[in-house]
Short mmCIF file of C-alpha atoms in Angstrom, two decimals:
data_model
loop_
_atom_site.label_atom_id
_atom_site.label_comp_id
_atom_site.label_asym_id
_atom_site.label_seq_id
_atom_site.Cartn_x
_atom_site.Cartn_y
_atom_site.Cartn_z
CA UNK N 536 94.20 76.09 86.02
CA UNK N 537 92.53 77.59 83.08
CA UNK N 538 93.94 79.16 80.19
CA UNK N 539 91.51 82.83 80.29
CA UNK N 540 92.02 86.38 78.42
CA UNK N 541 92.71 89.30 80.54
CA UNK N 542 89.22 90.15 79.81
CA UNK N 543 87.75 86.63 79.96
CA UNK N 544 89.19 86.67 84.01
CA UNK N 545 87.58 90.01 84.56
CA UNK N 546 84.33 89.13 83.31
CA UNK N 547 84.69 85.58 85.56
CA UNK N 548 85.82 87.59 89.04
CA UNK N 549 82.79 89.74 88.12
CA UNK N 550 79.97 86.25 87.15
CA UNK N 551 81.39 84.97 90.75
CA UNK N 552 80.66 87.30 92.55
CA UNK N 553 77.65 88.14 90.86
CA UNK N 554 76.33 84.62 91.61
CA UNK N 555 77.87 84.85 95.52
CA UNK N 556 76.61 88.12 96.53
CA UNK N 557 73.02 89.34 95.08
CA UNK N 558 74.74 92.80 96.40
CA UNK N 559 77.08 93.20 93.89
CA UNK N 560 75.71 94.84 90.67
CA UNK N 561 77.81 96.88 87.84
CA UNK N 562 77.10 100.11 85.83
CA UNK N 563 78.37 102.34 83.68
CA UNK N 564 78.13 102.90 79.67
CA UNK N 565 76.98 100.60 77.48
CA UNK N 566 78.25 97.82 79.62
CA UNK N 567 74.87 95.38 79.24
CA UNK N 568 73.78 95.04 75.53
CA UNK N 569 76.86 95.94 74.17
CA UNK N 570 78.99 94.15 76.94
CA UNK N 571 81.21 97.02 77.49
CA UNK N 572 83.82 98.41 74.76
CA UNK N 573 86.48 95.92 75.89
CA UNK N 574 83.86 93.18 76.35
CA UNK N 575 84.54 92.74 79.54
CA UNK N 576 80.92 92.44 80.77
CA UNK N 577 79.94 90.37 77.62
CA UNK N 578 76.78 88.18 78.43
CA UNK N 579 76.06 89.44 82.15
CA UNK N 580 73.04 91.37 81.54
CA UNK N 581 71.53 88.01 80.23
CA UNK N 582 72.61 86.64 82.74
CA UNK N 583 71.56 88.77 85.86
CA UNK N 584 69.21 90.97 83.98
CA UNK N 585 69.19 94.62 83.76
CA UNK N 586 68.12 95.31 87.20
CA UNK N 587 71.93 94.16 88.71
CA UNK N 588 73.80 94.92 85.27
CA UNK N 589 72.85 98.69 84.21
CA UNK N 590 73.58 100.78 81.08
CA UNK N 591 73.54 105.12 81.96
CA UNK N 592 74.06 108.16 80.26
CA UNK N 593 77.17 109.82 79.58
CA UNK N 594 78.16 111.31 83.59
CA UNK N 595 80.87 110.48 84.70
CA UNK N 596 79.97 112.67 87.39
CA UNK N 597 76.59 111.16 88.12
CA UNK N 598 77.04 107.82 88.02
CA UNK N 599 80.28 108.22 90.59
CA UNK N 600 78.10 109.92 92.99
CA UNK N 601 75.68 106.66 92.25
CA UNK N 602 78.08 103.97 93.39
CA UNK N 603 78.66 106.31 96.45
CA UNK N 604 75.06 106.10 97.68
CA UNK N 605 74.69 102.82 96.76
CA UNK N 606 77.74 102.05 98.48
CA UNK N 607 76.45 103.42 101.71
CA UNK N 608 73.24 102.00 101.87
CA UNK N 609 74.21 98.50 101.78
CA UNK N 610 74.81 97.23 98.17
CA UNK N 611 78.44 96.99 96.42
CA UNK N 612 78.44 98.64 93.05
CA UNK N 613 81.40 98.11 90.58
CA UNK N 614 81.39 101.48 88.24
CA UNK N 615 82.78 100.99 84.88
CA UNK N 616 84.42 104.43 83.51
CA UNK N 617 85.45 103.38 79.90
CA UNK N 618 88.52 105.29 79.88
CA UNK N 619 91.28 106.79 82.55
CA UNK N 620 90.63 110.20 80.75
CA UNK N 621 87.38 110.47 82.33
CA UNK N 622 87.93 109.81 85.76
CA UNK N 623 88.81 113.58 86.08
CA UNK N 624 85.08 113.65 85.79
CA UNK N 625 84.14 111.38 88.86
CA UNK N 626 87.06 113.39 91.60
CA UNK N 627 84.20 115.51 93.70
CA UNK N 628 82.76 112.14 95.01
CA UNK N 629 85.84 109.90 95.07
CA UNK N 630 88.09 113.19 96.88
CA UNK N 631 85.00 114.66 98.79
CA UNK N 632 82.83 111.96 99.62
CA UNK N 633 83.99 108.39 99.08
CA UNK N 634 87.20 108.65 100.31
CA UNK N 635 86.51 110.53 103.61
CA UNK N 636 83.45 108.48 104.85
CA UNK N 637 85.26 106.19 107.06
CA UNK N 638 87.37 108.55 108.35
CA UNK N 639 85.12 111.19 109.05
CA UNK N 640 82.32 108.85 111.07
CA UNK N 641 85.62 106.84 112.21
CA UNK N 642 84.44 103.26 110.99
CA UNK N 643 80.43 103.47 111.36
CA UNK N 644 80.21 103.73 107.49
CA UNK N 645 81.47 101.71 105.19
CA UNK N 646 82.52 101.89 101.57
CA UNK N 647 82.56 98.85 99.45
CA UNK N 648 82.60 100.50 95.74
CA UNK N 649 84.56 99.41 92.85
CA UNK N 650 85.56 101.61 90.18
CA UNK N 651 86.72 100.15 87.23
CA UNK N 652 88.60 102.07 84.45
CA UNK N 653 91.36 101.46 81.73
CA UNK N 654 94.25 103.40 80.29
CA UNK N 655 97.54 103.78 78.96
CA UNK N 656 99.11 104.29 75.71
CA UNK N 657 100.55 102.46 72.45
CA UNK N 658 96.85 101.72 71.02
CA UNK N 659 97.18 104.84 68.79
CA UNK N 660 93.70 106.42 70.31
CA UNK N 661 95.21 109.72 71.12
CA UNK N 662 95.43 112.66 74.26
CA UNK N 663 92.25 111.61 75.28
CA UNK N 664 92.16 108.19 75.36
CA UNK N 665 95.46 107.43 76.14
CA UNK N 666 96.63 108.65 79.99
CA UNK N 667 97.95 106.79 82.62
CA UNK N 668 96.43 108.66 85.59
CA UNK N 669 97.66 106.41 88.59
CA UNK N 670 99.56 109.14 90.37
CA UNK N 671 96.92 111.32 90.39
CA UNK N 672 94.30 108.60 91.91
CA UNK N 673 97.02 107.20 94.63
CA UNK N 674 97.84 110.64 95.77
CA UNK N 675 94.08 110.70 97.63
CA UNK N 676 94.07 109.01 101.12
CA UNK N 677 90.86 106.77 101.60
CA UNK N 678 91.24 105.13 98.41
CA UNK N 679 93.33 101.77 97.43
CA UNK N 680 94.42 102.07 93.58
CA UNK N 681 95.56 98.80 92.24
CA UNK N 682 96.33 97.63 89.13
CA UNK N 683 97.42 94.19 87.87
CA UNK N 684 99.21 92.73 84.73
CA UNK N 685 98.00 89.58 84.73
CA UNK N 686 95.22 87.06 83.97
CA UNK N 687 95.09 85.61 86.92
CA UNK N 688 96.20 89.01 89.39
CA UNK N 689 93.33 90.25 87.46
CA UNK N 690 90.73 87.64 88.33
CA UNK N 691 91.90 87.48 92.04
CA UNK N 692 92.66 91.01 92.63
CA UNK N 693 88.83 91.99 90.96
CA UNK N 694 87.52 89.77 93.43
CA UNK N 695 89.37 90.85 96.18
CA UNK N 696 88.47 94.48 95.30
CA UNK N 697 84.27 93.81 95.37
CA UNK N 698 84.65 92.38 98.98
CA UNK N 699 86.81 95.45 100.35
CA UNK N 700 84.44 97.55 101.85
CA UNK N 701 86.79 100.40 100.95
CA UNK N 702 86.23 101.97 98.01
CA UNK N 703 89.12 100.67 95.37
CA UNK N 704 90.24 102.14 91.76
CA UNK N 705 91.08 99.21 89.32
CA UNK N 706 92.79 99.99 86.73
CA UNK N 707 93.22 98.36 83.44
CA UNK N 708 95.13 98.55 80.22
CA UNK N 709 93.27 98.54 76.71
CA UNK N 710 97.10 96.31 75.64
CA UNK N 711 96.31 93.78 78.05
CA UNK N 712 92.44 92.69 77.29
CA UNK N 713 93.72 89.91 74.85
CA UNK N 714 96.95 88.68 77.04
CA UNK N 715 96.40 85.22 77.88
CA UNK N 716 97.59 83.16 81.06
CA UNK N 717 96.95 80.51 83.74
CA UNK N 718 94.17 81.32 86.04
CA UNK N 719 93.21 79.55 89.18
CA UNK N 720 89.66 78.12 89.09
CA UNK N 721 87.64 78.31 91.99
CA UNK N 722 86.97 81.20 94.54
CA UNK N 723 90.92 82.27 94.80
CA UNK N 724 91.51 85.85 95.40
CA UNK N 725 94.49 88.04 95.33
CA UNK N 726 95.11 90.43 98.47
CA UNK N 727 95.65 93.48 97.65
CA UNK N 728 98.13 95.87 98.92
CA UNK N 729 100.82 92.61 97.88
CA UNK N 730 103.30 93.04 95.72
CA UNK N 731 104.88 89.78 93.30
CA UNK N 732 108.37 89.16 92.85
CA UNK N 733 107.76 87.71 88.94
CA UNK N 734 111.53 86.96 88.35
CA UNK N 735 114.73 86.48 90.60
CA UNK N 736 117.53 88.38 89.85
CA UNK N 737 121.12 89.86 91.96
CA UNK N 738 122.60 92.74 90.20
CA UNK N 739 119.58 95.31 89.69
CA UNK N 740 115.58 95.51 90.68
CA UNK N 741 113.01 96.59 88.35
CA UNK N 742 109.55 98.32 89.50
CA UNK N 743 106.68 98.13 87.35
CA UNK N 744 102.71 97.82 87.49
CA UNK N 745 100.26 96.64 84.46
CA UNK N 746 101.72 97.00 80.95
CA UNK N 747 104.94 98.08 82.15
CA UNK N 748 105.64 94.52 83.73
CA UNK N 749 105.55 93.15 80.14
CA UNK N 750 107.94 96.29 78.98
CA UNK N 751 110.26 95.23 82.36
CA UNK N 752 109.82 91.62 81.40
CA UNK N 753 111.51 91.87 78.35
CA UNK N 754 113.71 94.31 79.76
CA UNK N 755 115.29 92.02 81.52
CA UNK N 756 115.87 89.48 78.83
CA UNK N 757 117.69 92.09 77.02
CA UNK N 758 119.52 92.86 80.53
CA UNK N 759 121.03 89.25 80.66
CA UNK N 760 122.20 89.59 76.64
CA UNK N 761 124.29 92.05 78.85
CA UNK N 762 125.24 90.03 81.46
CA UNK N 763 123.09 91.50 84.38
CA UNK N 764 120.26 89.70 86.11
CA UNK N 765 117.38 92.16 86.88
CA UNK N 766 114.89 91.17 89.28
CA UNK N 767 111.37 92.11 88.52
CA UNK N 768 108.63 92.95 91.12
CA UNK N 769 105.41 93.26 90.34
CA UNK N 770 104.02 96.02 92.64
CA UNK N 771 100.47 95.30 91.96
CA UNK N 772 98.96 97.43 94.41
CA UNK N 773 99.93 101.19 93.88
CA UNK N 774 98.14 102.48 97.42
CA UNK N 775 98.40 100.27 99.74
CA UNK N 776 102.54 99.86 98.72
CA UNK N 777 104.47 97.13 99.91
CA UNK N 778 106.98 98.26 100.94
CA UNK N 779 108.82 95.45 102.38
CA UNK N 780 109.02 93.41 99.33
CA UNK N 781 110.30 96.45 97.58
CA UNK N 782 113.06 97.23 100.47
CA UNK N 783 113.60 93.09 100.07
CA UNK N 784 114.61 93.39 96.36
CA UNK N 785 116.99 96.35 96.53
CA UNK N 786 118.41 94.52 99.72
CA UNK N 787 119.87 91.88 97.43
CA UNK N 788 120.42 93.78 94.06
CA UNK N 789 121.35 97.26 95.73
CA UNK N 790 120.11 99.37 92.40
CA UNK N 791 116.66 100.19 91.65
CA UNK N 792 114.58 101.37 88.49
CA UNK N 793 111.13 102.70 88.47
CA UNK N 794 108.89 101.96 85.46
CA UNK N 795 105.51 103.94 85.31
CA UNK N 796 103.57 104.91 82.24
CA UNK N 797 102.75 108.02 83.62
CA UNK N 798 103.88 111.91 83.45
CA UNK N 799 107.37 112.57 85.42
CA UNK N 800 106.58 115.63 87.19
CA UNK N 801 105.46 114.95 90.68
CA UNK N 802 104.25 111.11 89.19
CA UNK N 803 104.32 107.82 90.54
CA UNK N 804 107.64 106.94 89.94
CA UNK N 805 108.73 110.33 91.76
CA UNK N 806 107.10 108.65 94.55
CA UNK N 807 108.14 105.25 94.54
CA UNK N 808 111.71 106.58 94.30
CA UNK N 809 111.01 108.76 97.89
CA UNK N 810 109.75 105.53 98.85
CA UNK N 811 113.02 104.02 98.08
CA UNK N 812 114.82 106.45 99.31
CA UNK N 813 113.30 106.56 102.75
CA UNK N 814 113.04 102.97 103.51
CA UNK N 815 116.18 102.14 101.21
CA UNK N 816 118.80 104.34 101.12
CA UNK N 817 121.38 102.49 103.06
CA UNK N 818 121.00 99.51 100.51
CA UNK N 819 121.49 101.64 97.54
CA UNK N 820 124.40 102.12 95.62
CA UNK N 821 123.66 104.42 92.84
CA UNK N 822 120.62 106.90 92.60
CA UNK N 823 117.62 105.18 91.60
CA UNK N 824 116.62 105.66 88.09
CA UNK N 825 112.99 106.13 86.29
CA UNK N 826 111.58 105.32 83.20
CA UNK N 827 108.53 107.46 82.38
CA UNK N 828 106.30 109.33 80.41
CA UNK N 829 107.76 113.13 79.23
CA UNK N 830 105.56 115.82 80.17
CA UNK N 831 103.81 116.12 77.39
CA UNK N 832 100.19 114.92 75.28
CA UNK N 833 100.73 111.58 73.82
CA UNK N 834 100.25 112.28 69.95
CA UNK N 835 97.66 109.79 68.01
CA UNK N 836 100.72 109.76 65.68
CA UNK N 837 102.01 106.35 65.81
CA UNK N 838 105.92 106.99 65.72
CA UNK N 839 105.64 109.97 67.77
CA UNK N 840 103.53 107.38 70.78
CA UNK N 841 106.13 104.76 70.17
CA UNK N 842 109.03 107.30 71.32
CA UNK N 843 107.47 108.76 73.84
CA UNK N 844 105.87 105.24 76.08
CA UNK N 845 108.25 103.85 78.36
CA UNK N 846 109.70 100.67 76.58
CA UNK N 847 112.15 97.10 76.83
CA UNK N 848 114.64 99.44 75.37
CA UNK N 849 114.35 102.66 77.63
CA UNK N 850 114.04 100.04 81.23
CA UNK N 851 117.69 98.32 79.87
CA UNK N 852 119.47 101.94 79.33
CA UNK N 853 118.62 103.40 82.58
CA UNK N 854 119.31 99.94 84.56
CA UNK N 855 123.19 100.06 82.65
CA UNK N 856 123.26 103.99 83.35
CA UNK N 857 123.03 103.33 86.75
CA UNK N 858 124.75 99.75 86.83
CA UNK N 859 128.30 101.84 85.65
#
């Protein structure tokens, strides 16, 4: 094991597979000289040149439509969009042409395209750098959104994701670039579509992705202050869902909340709880509860972002809402 940054696995899933496929090549804005805003491409156009690591103009649109011709003909590109708010920008070829390919010449062509993008709030960089737009990307069939909360998901899961040859969303969070944690070394990947039970619990089950794992995490300390045990699973994969390690967990703890850092109206919690509710219901024994975004802008204002992001604080009053 090695001790890596969120960012320092990214950029190592992306130097392996650099180095194991001559395929693989990344693009997007100033992601070679200036190693991208996060740094997560630091040092790979010296390293592979600027032939396989490419900085572009400002087109989101473009550059999407890029990665789906260059998907197509045989080479695996890994976009980098430098924030969530932008993918908006990249939905004609991801809704009307990479998603559909497969489907629509049932197998013949295939799809192996990476997009890479990062979002959420709490970093105080406004409406328009700030969204969570996971709902919006798993609602479109074709497509596997996944997004992971740790080092080493991150590593594995990144590597997994160039070697689909379906085109996959991986999404990031701008709080997470500096978390540190264990990382397998070696050529480990993470499947994707797997969920991760992180921590055991009876009385109540917590669902969370990226940054809102760390918010459930410490949710659940505050929980046992309280005397309840939350489990905590790690969906990691937001399309394909797993859905039978989240039927598993509500099995034993028979009450459910739904953390998601998106909007509530028609989001991904609303979804997840269907989910629940379809595959679950029997187990349940109160409504299942969700912790979201309102549906509104998130302010630059710092107090104002604080009140409105899902939080430790927020997961712990709907869990003893429903726990009554």
């Amino acid at each position: 094991m090695a001790m890596m940054r969120y960012a320092e696995a990214l950029n190592a899933a992306l130097r392996e597979e650099m180095q194991a496929d001559p395929s693989v090549f990344l693009f997007g804005e100033d992601i070679g000289r200036y190693g991208g805003v996060f740094k997560v491409t630091k040092g790979l156009m010296e390293e592979f040149g600027q032939t396989r690591v490419r900085d572009t103009p400002i087109s989101e649109q473009a550059l999407t439509a890029m990665a789906v011709t260059a998907a197509m003909t045989g080479t695996r590109p890994v976009l980098e969009i430098m924030y969530a708010d932008f993918v908006p920008l990249t939905l004609d070829s991801l809704v009307n042409q990479a998603s559909i390919y497969n489907y629509i010449w049932n197998g013949q062509v295939k799809m192996p395209f990476v997009l890479r993008t990062q979002g959420g709030g709490g970093a105080g960089a406004g409406a328009q750098h700030s969204k969570a737009l996971d709902s919006m990307l798993a609602h479109i069939p074709g497509i596997k959104v996944v997004a992971p909360a740790t080092p080493a998901d991150a590593k594995g899961m990144l590597k997994a994701a160039i070697r689909d040859d379906q085109p996959v969303v991986f999404l990031e969070h701008k709080l997470l670039y500096n978390v540190r944690g264990e990382v397998p070394e070696g050529d480990v990947t993470v499947p994707l579509g797997k969920a991760a039970t992180v921590r055991e619990g009876g009385d109540i089950s917590i669902f969370a992705t990226s940054k809102m794992v760390v918010e459930a995490a410490k949710a659940a300390d505050l929980l046992a202050t309280d005397g309840v045990s939350a489990e905590i699973v790690d969906l990691r994969s937001l399309r394909p869902l797993d859905v039978n390690t989240i039927v598993a967990s509500i099995a034993k703890t028979h009450h459910a909340v739904v953390v998601n850092e998106g909007w509530r109206f028609c989001g991904y919690a609303a979804e997840l709880s269907a989910t629940i509710m379809d595959h679950a219901f029997d187990e349940l024994d109160a409504p299942v509860a969700r912790v979201t975004l309102p549906d509104m802008p998130i302010p630059y204002s710092e107090p104002l972002e604080t009140a409105m992001l899902p939080s430790a604080e927020k997961i712990r009053a709907a869990a003893l809402k429903i726990l009554k």
